[in-house]
């Protein structure tokens, strides 16, 4: 299927989503890999990881053109090689998402919603956070918390942040799409963020952006 959405959030930011329905050969023919990309690609042993890697490059080409390239820092945080935009990437199951902005730091996370997230909620939910008691909404609520925290973890450059202890999501009413408030508090960060979420089939998607 390829790119299923290319959404301009404002004059600075683009959100793109790719649905992976192609096989490896089809995606390989879609993208042009440089030397560094080829080394990374060959290091992946699983077909699913290779498909994710190629889908990111295919989606980036759809959003910015075939010359756009991704590089990574020591924490595996992605950057555009030419420095023209901030970038955040996420993938889960058959979806890949990229958020780009020319003047705002960005963070995005998407997750395919399976039934077992309640068993690990203690790893990322803290006592200040409120969850729905409705069993039909609870799973989505938990995934929105998880995605929101992952998006904030990414926008704050990952280092020295505990998702459970240092990131708090304020109580919010669950809808198909909406807005969330979140806060990151560490020794070096004390910031509040606006986050935005939506549901696509059985996926939760949350993103944030902030001018620094």
PDB file of C-alpha atoms in Angstrom:
ATOM      1  CA  UNK A   1       0.000   0.000   0.000  1.00  0.00           C
ATOM      2  CA  UNK A   2       2.807   2.423   0.813  1.00  0.00           C
ATOM      3  CA  UNK A   3       2.135   5.920   2.140  1.00  0.00           C
ATOM      4  CA  UNK A   4      -1.377   6.119   3.602  1.00  0.00           C
ATOM      5  CA  UNK A   5      -1.139   9.665   4.927  1.00  0.00           C
ATOM      6  CA  UNK A   6       0.998  12.750   4.439  1.00  0.00           C
ATOM      7  CA  UNK A   7      -0.435  15.305   6.807  1.00  0.00           C
ATOM      8  CA  UNK A   8       0.842  18.863   7.247  1.00  0.00           C
ATOM      9  CA  UNK A   9       0.341  19.640  10.941  1.00  0.00           C
ATOM     10  CA  UNK A  10       1.324  23.270  10.379  1.00  0.00           C
ATOM     11  CA  UNK A  11       3.596  25.205   8.039  1.00  0.00           C
ATOM     12  CA  UNK A  12       6.665  23.621   9.648  1.00  0.00           C
ATOM     13  CA  UNK A  13       5.713  19.998  10.387  1.00  0.00           C
ATOM     14  CA  UNK A  14       4.784  16.910   8.339  1.00  0.00           C
ATOM     15  CA  UNK A  15       3.467  13.592   9.650  1.00  0.00           C
ATOM     16  CA  UNK A  16       3.673  10.598   7.332  1.00  0.00           C
ATOM     17  CA  UNK A  17       2.476   7.007   7.835  1.00  0.00           C
ATOM     18  CA  UNK A  18       3.371   3.981   5.700  1.00  0.00           C
ATOM     19  CA  UNK A  19       1.494   0.676   5.735  1.00  0.00           C
ATOM     20  CA  UNK A  20       3.851  -2.210   4.992  1.00  0.00           C
ATOM     21  CA  UNK A  21       2.185  -4.561   2.519  1.00  0.00           C
ATOM     22  CA  UNK A  22       5.136  -4.983   0.166  1.00  0.00           C
ATOM     23  CA  UNK A  23       7.648  -7.822   0.144  1.00  0.00           C
ATOM     24  CA  UNK A  24      11.387  -7.194   0.534  1.00  0.00           C
ATOM     25  CA  UNK A  25      12.086  -7.124  -3.198  1.00  0.00           C
ATOM     26  CA  UNK A  26       9.391  -4.536  -3.862  1.00  0.00           C
ATOM     27  CA  UNK A  27      10.628  -2.238  -1.090  1.00  0.00           C
ATOM     28  CA  UNK A  28      14.259  -2.691  -2.130  1.00  0.00           C
ATOM     29  CA  UNK A  29      13.317  -1.511  -5.621  1.00  0.00           C
ATOM     30  CA  UNK A  30      11.553   1.514  -4.113  1.00  0.00           C
ATOM     31  CA  UNK A  31      14.503   3.009  -2.232  1.00  0.00           C
ATOM     32  CA  UNK A  32      18.116   3.986  -2.873  1.00  0.00           C
ATOM     33  CA  UNK A  33      20.432   2.997  -0.015  1.00  0.00           C
ATOM     34  CA  UNK A  34      23.815   4.632   0.543  1.00  0.00           C
ATOM     35  CA  UNK A  35      26.813   2.780   1.954  1.00  0.00           C
ATOM     36  CA  UNK A  36      25.883   3.271   5.617  1.00  0.00           C
ATOM     37  CA  UNK A  37      22.297   2.199   4.965  1.00  0.00           C
ATOM     38  CA  UNK A  38      23.467  -0.960   3.208  1.00  0.00           C
ATOM     39  CA  UNK A  39      25.670  -1.907   6.188  1.00  0.00           C
ATOM     40  CA  UNK A  40      22.787  -1.417   8.620  1.00  0.00           C
ATOM     41  CA  UNK A  41      20.390  -3.337   6.401  1.00  0.00           C
ATOM     42  CA  UNK A  42      22.704  -6.342   6.063  1.00  0.00           C
ATOM     43  CA  UNK A  43      23.103  -6.519   9.854  1.00  0.00           C
ATOM     44  CA  UNK A  44      19.400  -7.284  10.370  1.00  0.00           C
ATOM     45  CA  UNK A  45      18.626 -10.976  10.561  1.00  0.00           C
ATOM     46  CA  UNK A  46      14.809 -10.868  10.578  1.00  0.00           C
ATOM     47  CA  UNK A  47      12.637 -10.102   7.578  1.00  0.00           C
ATOM     48  CA  UNK A  48      10.315  -7.924   9.687  1.00  0.00           C
ATOM     49  CA  UNK A  49      13.206  -5.703  10.804  1.00  0.00           C
ATOM     50  CA  UNK A  50      14.419  -5.363   7.220  1.00  0.00           C
ATOM     51  CA  UNK A  51      10.918  -4.392   6.092  1.00  0.00           C
ATOM     52  CA  UNK A  52      10.735  -1.749   8.828  1.00  0.00           C
ATOM     53  CA  UNK A  53      14.112  -0.327   7.833  1.00  0.00           C
ATOM     54  CA  UNK A  54      13.184  -0.127   4.153  1.00  0.00           C
ATOM     55  CA  UNK A  55       9.733   1.308   4.875  1.00  0.00           C
ATOM     56  CA  UNK A  56      11.319   4.173   6.848  1.00  0.00           C
ATOM     57  CA  UNK A  57      13.501   5.045   3.844  1.00  0.00           C
ATOM     58  CA  UNK A  58      10.581   4.700   1.443  1.00  0.00           C
ATOM     59  CA  UNK A  59       8.393   6.961   3.565  1.00  0.00           C
ATOM     60  CA  UNK A  60      11.169   9.529   3.979  1.00  0.00           C
ATOM     61  CA  UNK A  61      11.603   9.613   0.200  1.00  0.00           C
ATOM     62  CA  UNK A  62       7.853  10.133  -0.160  1.00  0.00           C
ATOM     63  CA  UNK A  63       7.959  13.064   2.279  1.00  0.00           C
ATOM     64  CA  UNK A  64      11.232  14.772   1.290  1.00  0.00           C
ATOM     65  CA  UNK A  65      12.547  13.160  -1.886  1.00  0.00           C
ATOM     66  CA  UNK A  66      14.989  10.356  -2.636  1.00  0.00           C
ATOM     67  CA  UNK A  67      18.108  12.333  -1.618  1.00  0.00           C
ATOM     68  CA  UNK A  68      17.063  12.573   2.067  1.00  0.00           C
ATOM     69  CA  UNK A  69      19.272  10.510   4.391  1.00  0.00           C
ATOM     70  CA  UNK A  70      19.063   9.477   8.053  1.00  0.00           C
ATOM     71  CA  UNK A  71      22.053   9.279  10.421  1.00  0.00           C
ATOM     72  CA  UNK A  72      22.134   8.302  14.112  1.00  0.00           C
ATOM     73  CA  UNK A  73      23.939   9.526  17.228  1.00  0.00           C
ATOM     74  CA  UNK A  74      25.463   7.351  19.978  1.00  0.00           C
ATOM     75  CA  UNK A  75      22.002   6.874  21.564  1.00  0.00           C
ATOM     76  CA  UNK A  76      20.545   5.729  18.227  1.00  0.00           C
ATOM     77  CA  UNK A  77      18.545   8.955  17.915  1.00  0.00           C
ATOM     78  CA  UNK A  78      17.880   9.723  14.231  1.00  0.00           C
ATOM     79  CA  UNK A  79      18.811  12.944  12.451  1.00  0.00           C
ATOM     80  CA  UNK A  80      18.612  14.089   8.865  1.00  0.00           C
ATOM     81  CA  UNK A  81      22.089  14.113   7.352  1.00  0.00           C
ATOM     82  CA  UNK A  82      21.646  17.603   5.902  1.00  0.00           C
ATOM     83  CA  UNK A  83      20.292  18.990   9.188  1.00  0.00           C
ATOM     84  CA  UNK A  84      17.301  20.554   7.447  1.00  0.00           C
ATOM     85  CA  UNK A  85      14.657  19.198   9.829  1.00  0.00           C
ATOM     86  CA  UNK A  86      14.124  17.525  13.157  1.00  0.00           C
ATOM     87  CA  UNK A  87      12.916  13.936  12.768  1.00  0.00           C
ATOM     88  CA  UNK A  88      11.274  11.239  14.883  1.00  0.00           C
ATOM     89  CA  UNK A  89      10.503   7.694  13.737  1.00  0.00           C
ATOM     90  CA  UNK A  90       8.304   4.884  15.021  1.00  0.00           C
ATOM     91  CA  UNK A  91       7.158   1.506  13.726  1.00  0.00           C
ATOM     92  CA  UNK A  92       5.027  -1.331  15.036  1.00  0.00           C
ATOM     93  CA  UNK A  93       3.653  -4.404  13.306  1.00  0.00           C
ATOM     94  CA  UNK A  94       2.749  -3.169   9.806  1.00  0.00           C
ATOM     95  CA  UNK A  95       2.876   0.624  10.278  1.00  0.00           C
ATOM     96  CA  UNK A  96       5.781   3.056  10.067  1.00  0.00           C
ATOM     97  CA  UNK A  97       5.497   6.731  11.011  1.00  0.00           C
ATOM     98  CA  UNK A  98       7.812   9.719  10.537  1.00  0.00           C
ATOM     99  CA  UNK A  99       7.350  13.191  12.021  1.00  0.00           C
ATOM    100  CA  UNK A 100       9.402  16.046  10.562  1.00  0.00           C
ATOM    101  CA  UNK A 101       9.704  19.712  11.468  1.00  0.00           C
ATOM    102  CA  UNK A 102      11.901  22.552  10.253  1.00  0.00           C
ATOM    103  CA  UNK A 103      11.908  24.481  13.548  1.00  0.00           C
ATOM    104  CA  UNK A 104      10.439  22.290  16.316  1.00  0.00           C
ATOM    105  CA  UNK A 105      11.848  19.269  18.104  1.00  0.00           C
ATOM    106  CA  UNK A 106       9.538  16.301  17.601  1.00  0.00           C
ATOM    107  CA  UNK A 107       8.672  12.926  19.086  1.00  0.00           C
ATOM    108  CA  UNK A 108       6.291  10.250  17.830  1.00  0.00           C
ATOM    109  CA  UNK A 109       5.340   6.747  18.885  1.00  0.00           C
ATOM    110  CA  UNK A 110       2.851   4.248  17.516  1.00  0.00           C
ATOM    111  CA  UNK A 111       1.971   0.830  18.868  1.00  0.00           C
ATOM    112  CA  UNK A 112      -0.127  -2.068  17.633  1.00  0.00           C
ATOM    113  CA  UNK A 113      -2.494  -2.748  20.525  1.00  0.00           C
ATOM    114  CA  UNK A 114      -2.304  -6.322  21.813  1.00  0.00           C
ATOM    115  CA  UNK A 115      -4.096  -7.575  24.899  1.00  0.00           C
ATOM    116  CA  UNK A 116      -1.186  -8.041  27.302  1.00  0.00           C
ATOM    117  CA  UNK A 117      -0.174  -4.449  28.076  1.00  0.00           C
ATOM    118  CA  UNK A 118      -1.966  -4.536  31.446  1.00  0.00           C
ATOM    119  CA  UNK A 119       0.549  -7.098  32.676  1.00  0.00           C
ATOM    120  CA  UNK A 120       3.429  -4.618  32.279  1.00  0.00           C
ATOM    121  CA  UNK A 121       1.610  -1.413  33.243  1.00  0.00           C
ATOM    122  CA  UNK A 122       3.567  -1.260  36.516  1.00  0.00           C
ATOM    123  CA  UNK A 123       6.722  -0.645  34.483  1.00  0.00           C
ATOM    124  CA  UNK A 124       5.539   2.693  33.059  1.00  0.00           C
ATOM    125  CA  UNK A 125       2.500   3.968  35.015  1.00  0.00           C
ATOM    126  CA  UNK A 126       3.165   5.997  38.187  1.00  0.00           C
ATOM    127  CA  UNK A 127       0.927   6.815  41.147  1.00  0.00           C
ATOM    128  CA  UNK A 128       0.048  10.279  39.867  1.00  0.00           C
ATOM    129  CA  UNK A 129      -1.581   8.924  36.714  1.00  0.00           C
ATOM    130  CA  UNK A 130      -5.241   7.943  36.354  1.00  0.00           C
ATOM    131  CA  UNK A 131      -6.541   5.103  34.212  1.00  0.00           C
ATOM    132  CA  UNK A 132     -10.020   4.227  33.004  1.00  0.00           C
ATOM    133  CA  UNK A 133     -11.786   1.462  34.930  1.00  0.00           C
ATOM    134  CA  UNK A 134     -13.889   0.601  31.875  1.00  0.00           C
ATOM    135  CA  UNK A 135     -12.318  -2.622  30.512  1.00  0.00           C
ATOM    136  CA  UNK A 136     -13.197  -1.657  26.930  1.00  0.00           C
ATOM    137  CA  UNK A 137     -11.303   1.644  27.246  1.00  0.00           C
ATOM    138  CA  UNK A 138      -8.526   0.583  29.599  1.00  0.00           C
ATOM    139  CA  UNK A 139      -6.318  -1.068  26.974  1.00  0.00           C
ATOM    140  CA  UNK A 140      -6.459   1.979  24.683  1.00  0.00           C
ATOM    141  CA  UNK A 141      -5.862   4.252  27.685  1.00  0.00           C
ATOM    142  CA  UNK A 142      -2.769   2.258  28.667  1.00  0.00           C
ATOM    143  CA  UNK A 143      -1.398   2.335  25.126  1.00  0.00           C
ATOM    144  CA  UNK A 144      -1.932   6.091  24.913  1.00  0.00           C
ATOM    145  CA  UNK A 145       0.057   6.520  28.135  1.00  0.00           C
ATOM    146  CA  UNK A 146       2.813   4.289  26.786  1.00  0.00           C
ATOM    147  CA  UNK A 147       2.969   6.045  23.401  1.00  0.00           C
ATOM    148  CA  UNK A 148       2.859   9.498  24.995  1.00  0.00           C
ATOM    149  CA  UNK A 149       5.751   8.615  27.296  1.00  0.00           C
ATOM    150  CA  UNK A 150       7.772   7.154  24.438  1.00  0.00           C
ATOM    151  CA  UNK A 151       7.189  10.308  22.364  1.00  0.00           C
ATOM    152  CA  UNK A 152       8.361  12.490  25.268  1.00  0.00           C
ATOM    153  CA  UNK A 153      11.335  10.203  25.878  1.00  0.00           C
ATOM    154  CA  UNK A 154      12.361  10.726  22.259  1.00  0.00           C
ATOM    155  CA  UNK A 155      11.866  14.492  22.146  1.00  0.00           C
ATOM    156  CA  UNK A 156      13.989  14.862  25.302  1.00  0.00           C
ATOM    157  CA  UNK A 157      16.856  12.874  23.752  1.00  0.00           C
ATOM    158  CA  UNK A 158      16.417   9.762  25.934  1.00  0.00           C
ATOM    159  CA  UNK A 159      19.354  10.201  28.287  1.00  0.00           C
ATOM    160  CA  UNK A 160      18.776   9.946  32.035  1.00  0.00           C
ATOM    161  CA  UNK A 161      14.976   9.613  31.857  1.00  0.00           C
ATOM    162  CA  UNK A 162      12.860   6.962  33.571  1.00  0.00           C
ATOM    163  CA  UNK A 163       9.580   6.540  31.707  1.00  0.00           C
ATOM    164  CA  UNK A 164       7.756   5.671  34.922  1.00  0.00           C
ATOM    165  CA  UNK A 165       9.420   8.028  37.405  1.00  0.00           C
ATOM    166  CA  UNK A 166      10.278  11.095  35.316  1.00  0.00           C
ATOM    167  CA  UNK A 167       7.351  11.317  32.876  1.00  0.00           C
ATOM    168  CA  UNK A 168       3.785  11.959  34.018  1.00  0.00           C
ATOM    169  CA  UNK A 169       0.685  12.121  31.829  1.00  0.00           C
ATOM    170  CA  UNK A 170      -2.123  14.278  33.202  1.00  0.00           C
ATOM    171  CA  UNK A 171      -5.624  12.729  33.437  1.00  0.00           C
ATOM    172  CA  UNK A 172      -7.563  12.941  30.175  1.00  0.00           C
ATOM    173  CA  UNK A 173     -10.832  11.766  28.700  1.00  0.00           C
ATOM    174  CA  UNK A 174     -10.454   8.995  26.131  1.00  0.00           C
ATOM    175  CA  UNK A 175     -11.630   9.679  22.582  1.00  0.00           C
ATOM    176  CA  UNK A 176     -10.681   8.344  19.178  1.00  0.00           C
ATOM    177  CA  UNK A 177      -8.468  11.424  18.765  1.00  0.00           C
ATOM    178  CA  UNK A 178      -7.564  14.213  21.138  1.00  0.00           C
ATOM    179  CA  UNK A 179      -4.935  16.073  23.143  1.00  0.00           C
ATOM    180  CA  UNK A 180      -2.877  15.049  26.159  1.00  0.00           C
ATOM    181  CA  UNK A 181      -0.767  17.063  28.592  1.00  0.00           C
ATOM    182  CA  UNK A 182       2.494  15.554  29.781  1.00  0.00           C
ATOM    183  CA  UNK A 183       5.404  16.597  31.967  1.00  0.00           C
ATOM    184  CA  UNK A 184       9.054  15.548  32.092  1.00  0.00           C
ATOM    185  CA  UNK A 185      10.875  16.213  35.338  1.00  0.00           C
ATOM    186  CA  UNK A 186      14.513  15.275  35.955  1.00  0.00           C
ATOM    187  CA  UNK A 187      17.522  17.056  37.441  1.00  0.00           C
ATOM    188  CA  UNK A 188      18.109  18.815  34.127  1.00  0.00           C
ATOM    189  CA  UNK A 189      14.609  18.949  32.605  1.00  0.00           C
ATOM    190  CA  UNK A 190      11.395  20.452  33.940  1.00  0.00           C
ATOM    191  CA  UNK A 191       9.131  20.826  30.909  1.00  0.00           C
ATOM    192  CA  UNK A 192       5.436  20.527  30.068  1.00  0.00           C
ATOM    193  CA  UNK A 193       4.299  19.316  26.648  1.00  0.00           C
ATOM    194  CA  UNK A 194       1.178  19.181  24.522  1.00  0.00           C
ATOM    195  CA  UNK A 195       0.686  15.814  22.855  1.00  0.00           C
ATOM    196  CA  UNK A 196      -1.803  14.728  20.212  1.00  0.00           C
ATOM    197  CA  UNK A 197      -3.220  11.269  19.677  1.00  0.00           C
ATOM    198  CA  UNK A 198      -5.327   9.294  17.279  1.00  0.00           C
ATOM    199  CA  UNK A 199      -6.447   5.732  16.703  1.00  0.00           C
ATOM    200  CA  UNK A 200      -5.967   3.984  13.377  1.00  0.00           C
ATOM    201  CA  UNK A 201      -7.653   0.580  13.325  1.00  0.00           C
ATOM    202  CA  UNK A 202      -5.893  -1.280  16.162  1.00  0.00           C
ATOM    203  CA  UNK A 203      -2.994   1.172  16.473  1.00  0.00           C
ATOM    204  CA  UNK A 204      -2.461   3.996  18.964  1.00  0.00           C
ATOM    205  CA  UNK A 205      -0.431   6.943  17.632  1.00  0.00           C
ATOM    206  CA  UNK A 206       0.840   9.857  19.755  1.00  0.00           C
ATOM    207  CA  UNK A 207       3.084  12.747  18.757  1.00  0.00           C
ATOM    208  CA  UNK A 208       4.466  15.932  20.241  1.00  0.00           C
ATOM    209  CA  UNK A 209       6.470  18.898  19.016  1.00  0.00           C
ATOM    210  CA  UNK A 210       7.949  21.872  20.769  1.00  0.00           C
ATOM    211  CA  UNK A 211       9.917  24.939  19.759  1.00  0.00           C
ATOM    212  CA  UNK A 212      13.182  25.361  21.665  1.00  0.00           C
TER     213      UNK A 212
END
